[in-house]
Structure formats: structure tokens, C-alpha cells
CSV table of C-alpha atoms and ligand atoms in Angstrom, one decimal:
chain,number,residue,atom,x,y,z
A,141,UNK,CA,34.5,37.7,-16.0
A,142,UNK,CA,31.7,35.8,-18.1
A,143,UNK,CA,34.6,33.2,-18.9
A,144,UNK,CA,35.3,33.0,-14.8
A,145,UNK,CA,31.6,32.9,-14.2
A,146,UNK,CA,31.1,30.2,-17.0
A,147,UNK,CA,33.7,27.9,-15.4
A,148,UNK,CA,32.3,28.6,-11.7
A,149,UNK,CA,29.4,27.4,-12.7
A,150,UNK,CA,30.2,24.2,-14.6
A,151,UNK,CA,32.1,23.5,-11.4
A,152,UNK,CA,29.5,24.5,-8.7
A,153,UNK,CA,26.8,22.1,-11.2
A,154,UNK,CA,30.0,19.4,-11.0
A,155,UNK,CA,29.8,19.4,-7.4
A,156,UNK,CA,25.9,19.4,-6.9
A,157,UNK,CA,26.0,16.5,-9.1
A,158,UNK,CA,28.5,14.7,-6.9
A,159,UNK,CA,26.6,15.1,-4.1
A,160,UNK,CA,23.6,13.9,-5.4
A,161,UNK,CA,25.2,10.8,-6.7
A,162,UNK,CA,26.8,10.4,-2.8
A,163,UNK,CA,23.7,11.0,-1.1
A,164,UNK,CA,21.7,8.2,-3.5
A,165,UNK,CA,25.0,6.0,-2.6
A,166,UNK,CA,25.0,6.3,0.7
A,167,UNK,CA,21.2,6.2,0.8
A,168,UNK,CA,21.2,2.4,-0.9
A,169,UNK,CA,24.5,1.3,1.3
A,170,UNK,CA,22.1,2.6,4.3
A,171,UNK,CA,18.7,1.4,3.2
A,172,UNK,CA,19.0,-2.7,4.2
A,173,UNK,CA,20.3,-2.2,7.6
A,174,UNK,CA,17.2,0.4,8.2
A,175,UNK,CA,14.6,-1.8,7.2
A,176,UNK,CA,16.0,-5.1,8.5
A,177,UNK,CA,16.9,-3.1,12.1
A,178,UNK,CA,13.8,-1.3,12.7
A,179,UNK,CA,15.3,2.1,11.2
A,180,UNK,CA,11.9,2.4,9.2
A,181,UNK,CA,8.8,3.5,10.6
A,182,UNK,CA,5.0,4.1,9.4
A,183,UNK,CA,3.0,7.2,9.9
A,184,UNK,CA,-0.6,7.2,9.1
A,185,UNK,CA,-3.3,10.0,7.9
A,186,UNK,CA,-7.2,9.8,8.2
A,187,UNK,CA,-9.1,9.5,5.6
A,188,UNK,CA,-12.7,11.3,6.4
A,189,UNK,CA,-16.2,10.5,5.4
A,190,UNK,CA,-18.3,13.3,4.7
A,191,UNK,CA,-21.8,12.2,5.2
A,192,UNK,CA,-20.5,10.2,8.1
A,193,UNK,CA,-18.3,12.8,9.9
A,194,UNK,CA,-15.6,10.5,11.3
A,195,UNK,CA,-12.6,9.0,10.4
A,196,UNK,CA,-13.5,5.8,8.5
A,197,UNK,CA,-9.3,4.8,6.8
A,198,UNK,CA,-5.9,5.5,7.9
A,199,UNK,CA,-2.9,5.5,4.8
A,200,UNK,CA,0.5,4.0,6.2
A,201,UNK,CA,3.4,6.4,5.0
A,202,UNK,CA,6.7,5.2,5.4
A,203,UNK,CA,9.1,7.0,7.0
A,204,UNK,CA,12.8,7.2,7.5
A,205,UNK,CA,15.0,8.9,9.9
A,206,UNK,CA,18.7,8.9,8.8
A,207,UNK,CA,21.4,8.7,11.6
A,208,UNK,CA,23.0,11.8,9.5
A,209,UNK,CA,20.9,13.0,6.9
A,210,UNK,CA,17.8,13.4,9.3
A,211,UNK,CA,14.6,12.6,7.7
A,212,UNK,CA,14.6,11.1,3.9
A,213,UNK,CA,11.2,11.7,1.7
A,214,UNK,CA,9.7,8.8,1.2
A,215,UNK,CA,9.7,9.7,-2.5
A,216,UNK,CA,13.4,9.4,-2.6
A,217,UNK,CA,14.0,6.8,-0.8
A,218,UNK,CA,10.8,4.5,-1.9
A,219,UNK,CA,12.7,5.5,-5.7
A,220,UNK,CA,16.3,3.7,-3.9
A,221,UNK,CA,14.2,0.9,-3.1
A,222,UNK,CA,12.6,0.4,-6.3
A,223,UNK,CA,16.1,0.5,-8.0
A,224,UNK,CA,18.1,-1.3,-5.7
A,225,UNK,CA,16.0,-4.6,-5.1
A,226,UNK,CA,14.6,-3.7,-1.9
A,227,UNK,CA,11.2,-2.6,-2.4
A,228,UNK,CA,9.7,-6.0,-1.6
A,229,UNK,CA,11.3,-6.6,1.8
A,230,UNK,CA,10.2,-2.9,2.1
A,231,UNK,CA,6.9,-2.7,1.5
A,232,UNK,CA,7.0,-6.3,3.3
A,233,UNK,CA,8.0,-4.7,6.6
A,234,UNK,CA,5.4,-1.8,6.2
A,235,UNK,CA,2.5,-4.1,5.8
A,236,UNK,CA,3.4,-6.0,9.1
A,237,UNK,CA,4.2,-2.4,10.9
A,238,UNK,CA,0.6,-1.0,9.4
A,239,UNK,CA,-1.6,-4.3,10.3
A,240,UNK,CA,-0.1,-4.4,13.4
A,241,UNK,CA,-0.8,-1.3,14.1
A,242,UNK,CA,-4.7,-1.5,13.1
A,243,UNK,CA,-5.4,-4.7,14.8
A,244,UNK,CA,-5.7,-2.9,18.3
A,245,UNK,CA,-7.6,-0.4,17.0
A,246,UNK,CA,-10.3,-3.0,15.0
A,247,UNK,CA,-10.2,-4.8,18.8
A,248,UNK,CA,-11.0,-1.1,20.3
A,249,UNK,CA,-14.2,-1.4,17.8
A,250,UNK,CA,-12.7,1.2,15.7
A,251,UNK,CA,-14.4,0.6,11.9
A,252,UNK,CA,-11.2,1.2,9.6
A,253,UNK,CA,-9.7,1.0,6.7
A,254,UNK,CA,-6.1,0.7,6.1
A,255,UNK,CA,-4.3,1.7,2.8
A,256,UNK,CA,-0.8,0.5,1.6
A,257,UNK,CA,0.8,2.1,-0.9
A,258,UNK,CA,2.7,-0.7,-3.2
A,259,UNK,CA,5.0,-0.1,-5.9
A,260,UNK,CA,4.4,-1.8,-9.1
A,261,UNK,CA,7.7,-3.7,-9.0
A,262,UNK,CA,6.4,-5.3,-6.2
A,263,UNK,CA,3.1,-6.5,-8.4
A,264,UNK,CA,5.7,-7.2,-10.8
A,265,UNK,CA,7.7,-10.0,-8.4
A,266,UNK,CA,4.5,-11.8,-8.2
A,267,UNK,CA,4.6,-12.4,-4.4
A,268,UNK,CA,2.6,-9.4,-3.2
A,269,UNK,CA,-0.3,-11.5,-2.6
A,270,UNK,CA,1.3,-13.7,-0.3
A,271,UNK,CA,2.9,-11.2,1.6
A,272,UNK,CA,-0.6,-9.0,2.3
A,273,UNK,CA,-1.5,-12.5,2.7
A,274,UNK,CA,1.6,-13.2,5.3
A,275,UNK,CA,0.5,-9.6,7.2
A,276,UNK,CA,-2.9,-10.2,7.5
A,277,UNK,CA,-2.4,-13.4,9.2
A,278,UNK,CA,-0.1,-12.5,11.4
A,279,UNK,CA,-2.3,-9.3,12.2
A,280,UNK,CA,-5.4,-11.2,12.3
A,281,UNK,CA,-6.8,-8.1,9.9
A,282,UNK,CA,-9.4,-9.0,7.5
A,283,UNK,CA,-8.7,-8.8,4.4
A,284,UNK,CA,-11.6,-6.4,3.5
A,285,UNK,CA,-10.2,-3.4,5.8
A,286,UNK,CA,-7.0,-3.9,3.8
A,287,UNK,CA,-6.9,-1.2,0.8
A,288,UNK,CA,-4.2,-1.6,-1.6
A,289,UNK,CA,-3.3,1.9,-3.2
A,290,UNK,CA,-1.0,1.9,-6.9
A,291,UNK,CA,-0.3,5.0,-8.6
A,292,UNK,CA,-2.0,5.4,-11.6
A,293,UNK,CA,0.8,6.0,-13.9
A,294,UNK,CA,1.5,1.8,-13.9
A,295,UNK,CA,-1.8,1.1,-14.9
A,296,UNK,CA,-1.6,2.6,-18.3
A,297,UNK,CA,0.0,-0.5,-19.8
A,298,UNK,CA,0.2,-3.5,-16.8
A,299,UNK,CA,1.5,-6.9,-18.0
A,300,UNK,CA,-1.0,-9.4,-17.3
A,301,UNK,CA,0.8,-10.4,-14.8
A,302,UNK,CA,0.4,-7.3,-12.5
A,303,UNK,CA,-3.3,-7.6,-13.5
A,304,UNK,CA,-3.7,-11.2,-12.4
A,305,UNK,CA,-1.5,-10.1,-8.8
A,306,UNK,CA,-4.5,-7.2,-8.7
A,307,UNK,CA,-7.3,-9.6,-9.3
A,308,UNK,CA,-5.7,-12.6,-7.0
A,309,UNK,CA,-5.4,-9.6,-3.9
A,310,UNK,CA,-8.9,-8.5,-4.6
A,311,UNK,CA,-10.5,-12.3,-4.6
A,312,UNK,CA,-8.8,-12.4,-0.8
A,313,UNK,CA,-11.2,-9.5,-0.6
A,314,UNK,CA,-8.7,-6.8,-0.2
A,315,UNK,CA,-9.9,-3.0,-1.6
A,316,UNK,CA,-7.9,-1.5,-4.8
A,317,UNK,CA,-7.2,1.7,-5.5
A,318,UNK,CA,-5.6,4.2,-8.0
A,319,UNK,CA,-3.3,6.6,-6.3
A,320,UNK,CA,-2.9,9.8,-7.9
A,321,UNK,CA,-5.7,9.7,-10.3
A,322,UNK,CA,-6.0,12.1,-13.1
A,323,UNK,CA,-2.0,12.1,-13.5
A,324,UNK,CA,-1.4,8.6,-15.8
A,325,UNK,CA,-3.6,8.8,-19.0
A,326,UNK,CA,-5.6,5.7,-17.9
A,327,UNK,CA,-8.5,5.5,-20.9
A,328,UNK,CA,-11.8,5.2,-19.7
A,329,UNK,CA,-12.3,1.2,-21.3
A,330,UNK,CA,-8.9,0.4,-19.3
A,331,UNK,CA,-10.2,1.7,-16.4
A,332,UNK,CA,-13.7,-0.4,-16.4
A,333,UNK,CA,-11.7,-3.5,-17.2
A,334,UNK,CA,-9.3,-3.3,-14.2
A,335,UNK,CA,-10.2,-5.1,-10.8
A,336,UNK,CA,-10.1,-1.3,-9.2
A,337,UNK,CA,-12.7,0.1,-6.3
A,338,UNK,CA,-11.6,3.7,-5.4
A,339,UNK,CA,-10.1,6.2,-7.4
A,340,UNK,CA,-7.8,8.3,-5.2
A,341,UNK,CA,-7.5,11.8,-7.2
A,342,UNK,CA,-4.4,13.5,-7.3
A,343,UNK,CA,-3.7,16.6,-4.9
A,344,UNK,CA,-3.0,18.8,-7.9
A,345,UNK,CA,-6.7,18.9,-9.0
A,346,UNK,CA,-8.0,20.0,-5.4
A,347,UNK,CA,-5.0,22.3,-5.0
A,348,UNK,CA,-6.6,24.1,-7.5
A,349,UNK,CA,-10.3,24.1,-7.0
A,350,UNK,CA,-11.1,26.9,-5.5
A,351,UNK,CA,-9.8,29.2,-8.6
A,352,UNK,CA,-9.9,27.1,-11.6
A,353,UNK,CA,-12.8,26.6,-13.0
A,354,UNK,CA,-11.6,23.8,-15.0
A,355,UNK,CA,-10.0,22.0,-12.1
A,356,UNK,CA,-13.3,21.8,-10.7
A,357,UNK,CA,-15.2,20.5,-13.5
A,358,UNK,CA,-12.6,18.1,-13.6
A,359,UNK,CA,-13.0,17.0,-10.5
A,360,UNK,CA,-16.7,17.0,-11.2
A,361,UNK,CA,-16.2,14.4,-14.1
A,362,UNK,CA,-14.0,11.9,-11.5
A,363,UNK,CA,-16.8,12.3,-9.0
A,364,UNK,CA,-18.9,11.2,-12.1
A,365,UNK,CA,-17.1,8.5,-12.8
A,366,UNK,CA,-16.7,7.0,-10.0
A,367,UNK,CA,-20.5,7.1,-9.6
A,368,UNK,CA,-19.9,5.7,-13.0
A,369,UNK,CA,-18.1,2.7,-12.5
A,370,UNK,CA,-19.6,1.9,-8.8
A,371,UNK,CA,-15.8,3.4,-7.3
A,372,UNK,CA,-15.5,5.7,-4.4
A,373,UNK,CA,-13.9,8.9,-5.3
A,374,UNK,CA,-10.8,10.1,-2.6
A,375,UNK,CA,-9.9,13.6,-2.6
A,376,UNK,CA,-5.8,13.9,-1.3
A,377,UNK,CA,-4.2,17.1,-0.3
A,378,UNK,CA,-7.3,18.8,0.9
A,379,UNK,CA,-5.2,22.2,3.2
A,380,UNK,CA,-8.3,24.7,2.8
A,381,UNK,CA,-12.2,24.9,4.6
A,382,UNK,CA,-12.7,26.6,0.7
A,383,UNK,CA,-11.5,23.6,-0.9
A,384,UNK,CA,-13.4,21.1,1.6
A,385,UNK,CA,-16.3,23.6,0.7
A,386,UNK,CA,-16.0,23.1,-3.0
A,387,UNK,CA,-15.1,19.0,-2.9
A,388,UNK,CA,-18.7,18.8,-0.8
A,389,UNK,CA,-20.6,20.5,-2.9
A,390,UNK,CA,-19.2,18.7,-5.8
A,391,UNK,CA,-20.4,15.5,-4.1
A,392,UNK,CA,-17.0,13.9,-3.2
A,393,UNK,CA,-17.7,12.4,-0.3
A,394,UNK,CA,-14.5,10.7,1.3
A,395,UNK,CA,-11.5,13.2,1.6
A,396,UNK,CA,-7.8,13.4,2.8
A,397,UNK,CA,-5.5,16.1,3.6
A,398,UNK,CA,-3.7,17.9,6.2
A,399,UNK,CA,-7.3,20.5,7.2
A,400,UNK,CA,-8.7,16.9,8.3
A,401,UNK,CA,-5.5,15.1,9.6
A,402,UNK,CA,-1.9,15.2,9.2
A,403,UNK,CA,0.1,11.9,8.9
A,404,UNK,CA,1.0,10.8,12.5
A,405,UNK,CA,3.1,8.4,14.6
A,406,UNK,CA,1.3,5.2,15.7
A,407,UNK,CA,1.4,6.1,19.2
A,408,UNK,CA,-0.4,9.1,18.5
A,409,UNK,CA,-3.1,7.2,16.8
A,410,UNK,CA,-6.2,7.3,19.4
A,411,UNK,CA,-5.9,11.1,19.5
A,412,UNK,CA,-6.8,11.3,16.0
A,413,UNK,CA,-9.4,9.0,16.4
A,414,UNK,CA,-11.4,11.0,18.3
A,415,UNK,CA,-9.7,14.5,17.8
A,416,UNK,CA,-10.9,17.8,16.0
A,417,UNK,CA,-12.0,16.1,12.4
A,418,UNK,CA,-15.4,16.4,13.2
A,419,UNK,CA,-14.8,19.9,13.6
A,420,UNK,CA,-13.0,20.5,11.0
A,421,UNK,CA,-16.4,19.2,8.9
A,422,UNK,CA,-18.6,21.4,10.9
A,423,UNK,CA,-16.8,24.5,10.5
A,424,UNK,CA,-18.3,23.9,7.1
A,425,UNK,CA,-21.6,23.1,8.0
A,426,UNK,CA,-23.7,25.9,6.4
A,427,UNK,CA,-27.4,25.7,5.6
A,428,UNK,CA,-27.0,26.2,2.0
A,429,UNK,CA,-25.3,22.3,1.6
A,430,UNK,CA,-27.8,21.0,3.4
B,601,C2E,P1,0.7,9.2,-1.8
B,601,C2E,O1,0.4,7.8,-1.6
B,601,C2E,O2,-0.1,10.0,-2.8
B,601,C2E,O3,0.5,9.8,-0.3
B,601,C2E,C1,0.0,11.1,-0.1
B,601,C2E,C2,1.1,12.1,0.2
B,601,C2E,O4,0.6,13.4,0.3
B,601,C2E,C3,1.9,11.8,1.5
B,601,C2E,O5,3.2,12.3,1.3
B,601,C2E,C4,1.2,12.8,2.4
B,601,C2E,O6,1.9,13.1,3.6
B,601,C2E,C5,0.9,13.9,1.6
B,601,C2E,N1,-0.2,14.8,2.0
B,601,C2E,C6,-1.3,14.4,2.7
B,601,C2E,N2,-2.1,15.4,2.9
B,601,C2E,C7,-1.5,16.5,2.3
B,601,C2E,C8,-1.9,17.9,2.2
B,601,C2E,O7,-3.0,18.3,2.6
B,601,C2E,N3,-1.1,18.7,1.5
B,601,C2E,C9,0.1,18.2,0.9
B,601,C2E,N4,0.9,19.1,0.3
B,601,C2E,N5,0.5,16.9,1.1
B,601,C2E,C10,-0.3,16.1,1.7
B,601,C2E,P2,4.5,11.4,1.8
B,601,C2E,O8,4.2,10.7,3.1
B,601,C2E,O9,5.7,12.3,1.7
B,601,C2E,O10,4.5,10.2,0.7
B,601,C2E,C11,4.8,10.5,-0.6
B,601,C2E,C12,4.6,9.4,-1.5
B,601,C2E,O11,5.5,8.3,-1.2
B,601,C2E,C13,3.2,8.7,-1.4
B,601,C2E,O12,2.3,9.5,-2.1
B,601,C2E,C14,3.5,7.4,-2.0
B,601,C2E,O13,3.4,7.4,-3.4
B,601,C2E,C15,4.9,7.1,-1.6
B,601,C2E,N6,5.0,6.2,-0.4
B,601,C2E,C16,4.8,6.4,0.9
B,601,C2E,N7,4.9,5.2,1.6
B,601,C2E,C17,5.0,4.2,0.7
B,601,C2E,C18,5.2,2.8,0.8
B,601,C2E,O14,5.1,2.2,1.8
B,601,C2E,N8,5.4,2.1,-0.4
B,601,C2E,C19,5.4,2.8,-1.6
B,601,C2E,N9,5.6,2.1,-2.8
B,601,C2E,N10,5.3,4.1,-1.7
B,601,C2E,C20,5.1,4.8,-0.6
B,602,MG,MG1,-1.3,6.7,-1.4
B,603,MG,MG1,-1.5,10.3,-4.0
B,604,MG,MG1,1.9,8.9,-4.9
């Protein structure tokens, strides 16, 4: 029976992996056709000042929905990308969905900020420049409400080439960021070299505030360095008023996460603009912060 059981199993594992390998197949056969045919769309979440109680960014998260397979994860598919040669016609088309879809809002008199998440393939191609460039034009966004976001973990040993992209965006006067902070093993002199203004720090560490009394003295040093190093300090993943509680009175003062805003459409944009965020701050509004 353990034989039988044995075999079954090597067979069932056979199959998953088969159906991996289709479903990454069919996902790169798929991919062009969505990107060049307006299969692709861009969500955006808030990103909420604390001391100023509104909105004050927007992050563009790309989104597809598969004829068949429903709706991929942007982490899979963004990985197809990066491994197929799309990622820069990609990321191209979400930088001219996302401006597009601020410049109304910056005409409104909305003050935003909009992050862009880039891979570091597409720093690598040397043309990222020109294509925020390319977006911003077209958008008539200026470059300073533009926020570039790269994940930490592509910092830790950049070519010079992905550091001169970094530096060239941030000359236009675009905003850098580290994405997932805390995850890559960035050292501290790296870090003060690089052309970087806002540390966003990774979910796991605010996941895990509210019990973990080393996860908030962590959390403590970023705010510190940031303060440090004259960089804002993001907080993602923020689900809880006790974590919101925690990341205030740790003096983190711009945060993100689904209590303050969940990623949404562009048409649903202006309701989030002047929806419950506020409240969401206030429900935390005791004397003892003040
Ligand atoms: P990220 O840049 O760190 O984006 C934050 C992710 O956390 C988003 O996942 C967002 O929906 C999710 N999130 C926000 N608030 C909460 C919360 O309170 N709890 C939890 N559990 N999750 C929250 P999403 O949209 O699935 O995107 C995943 C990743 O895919 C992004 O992580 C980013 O690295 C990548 N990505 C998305 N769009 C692009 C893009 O245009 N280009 C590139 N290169 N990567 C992208
Ligand atoms: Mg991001
Ligand atoms: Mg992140
Ligand atoms: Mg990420």
C-alpha cells in the first residue's frame, strides 16, 4: 500500500508540476496581446498622512484579468514579464494608465502623489528614464508627484548603471523609494549613498507589531533612520486600528494598508478621495497620543 501510495504521489507531484509549467506557458503566450490590447489594468491604494489626516499618494497596482484563468497576481505575472522580455512595454503601459489617471485628479486640485512600482530589469535596459519621461509628458504630471518604488532586495549590489538610471530619474525631480524595506540586507553606508527619499517598510514588520516586541523596536529603528537620513518612513499592510495605534505612537507618520484604503479601480477613485480614511484616523484619536 506504502509502494501504491509512493507511486500516487510521485504521479499526483508529476501532474501539479505540469500544470504549473502550462499555466506559466500559457501565461507568457497570453501576456503581449493583454498589454498591447488593453487586457491590463491599474488599481490604486492611498497612501495616508497621519498628522495631515487625508490622503496625500495613490500606488498603481497592476492588474490582470485572464479570459480563462480569472484574475492573475501581479506577483506572478510581473515574474512572466521579467522573464519573458516584457517588463518594459509593461511597466511602459502602467506609467501612461497611472499618469493618466492622476492628471484629472491634480486638475480637480487634489495634492497627490503617485507611486510606480518598477522592476529592476527595467533600470537595467537603461530607458526607464525616458519612458517616466515619455508618461509625464504626455500626462502633463510633474515630475515631483511621480514616486518611483524598487524593492529593496536589487539594491543590495546595483550596477552603476541602475544607479546612474536612479540618479538621472531623480534629477527630473521624480521621488525614489525602497519597496519592501527591511527584507534585502541593504547596509546602512549603501543606503546613505543611494539617490533614495522614502523607505517603504515591508508589511511583515507591521504584521507583527502589535505582539512582537522586537518587531516594533524594529520598526522603531526604520522610523529612526529615516529621520536619520532625511527619508520618509511608509508603513504597508497596515489591516488593524492596534497596529495603526502602535505605528502612530512609534512616530511613523505616512501609512498604507487595507484599514485606510484598499486598492481600487480608477473609476472609483474620487470616492476614496473623500471617503472614510479620515475616520479611520480618528477612530484612533485618543487623548493619550496627543
Ligand atoms: P508592493 O509594491 O509591495 O505593493 C503592495 C502590495 O500589498 C499590493 O499587492 C497590495 O494590494 C498589498 N496590500 C496593500 N495593503 C495591504 C494590507 O493591508 N494587507 C495585505 N495583506 N496586503 C496589502 P498586489 O497588488 O498583489 O501587488 C503585489 C506586488 O506586485 C507589489 O508589491 C509589487 O511588488 C508588484 N507589482 C504590482 N504592480 C507592479 C508594476 O506595475 N510593476 C512591477 N514591477 N511590480 C508591480
Ligand atoms: Mg510598491
Ligand atoms: Mg511592498
Ligand atoms: Mg513588493
Amino acid at each position: 500500500a506504502a509502494k501504491a501510495a509512493g507511486k500516487n504521489c510521485v504521479r499526483t507531484t508529476g501532474e501539479a508540476l505540469d500544470r504549473v509549467v502550462d499555466r506559466r506557458a500559457r501565461l507568457a503566450r497570453d501576456l503581449p496581446a493583454a498589454i498591447a490590447d488593453g487586457g491590463l489594468s491599474v488599481a490604486l491604494q492611498p497612501v495616508v498622512g497621519v498628522e495631515e489626516g487625508r490622503v496625500l499618494g495613490l500606488e498603481a497596482l497592476v492588474r490582470w484579468r485572464h479570459a480563462e484563468l480569472g484574475d492573475v497576481p501581479p506577483e506572478e505575472f510581473v515574474g512572466v514579464a521579467e522573464d519573458e522580455g516584457l517588463i518594459v512595454p509593461l511597466e511602459r503601459w502602467v506609467l501612461g494608465a497611472a499618469t493618466a489617471a492622476l492628471a484629472p485628479l491634480l486638475a480637480q486640485g487634489h495634492d497627490l502623489k503617485l507611486g510606480v512600482n518598477v522592476s529592476v530589469r527595467h533600470l537595467q535596459a537603461g530607458c526607464l528614464a525616458d519612458d517616466v519621461a515619455r508618461a509625464l509628458a504626455a500626462s502633463g504630471v510633474p515630475a515631483s508627484r511621480l514616486m518611483l518604488e524598487i524593492t529593496e532586495s536589487v539594491l543590495v549590489d546595483a550596477e552603476d548603471r541602475v544607479e546612474r538610471e536612479l540618479a538621472a530619474l531623480r534629477e527630473a525631480g521624480c521621488v525614489i523609494s525602497i519597496d519592501d524595506f527591511g527584507t534585502g540586507h541593504s547596509t546602512l553606508a549603501r543606503l546613505s549613498r543611494l539617490p533614495v527619499d522614502v523607505l517603504k517598510m515591508d508589511r511583515d514588520f507591521v504584521a507583527h507589531i502589535e505582539h512582537d516586541p522586537r518587531a516594533a523596536a524594529v520598526v522603531a529603528s526604520v522610523v529612526d533612520l529615516g529621520r536619520t537620513l532625511g527619508m520618509d518612513v511608509v508603513a504597508e499592510g497596515v489591516e488593524t486600528p492596534g497596529q495603526l495605534a502602535a505605528l502612530r505612537r512609534l512616530g511613523c507618520r505616512f501609512l498604507q494598508g487595507h484599514l485606510l484604503g484598499r486598492p481600487v479601480p480608477v473609476a472609483d477613485l474620487a470616492a476614496v478621495l473623500v471617503g472614510p480614511v479620515g475616520g479611520a484616523l480618528d477612530g484612533d484619536r485618543t487623548p493619550s497620543h496627543v
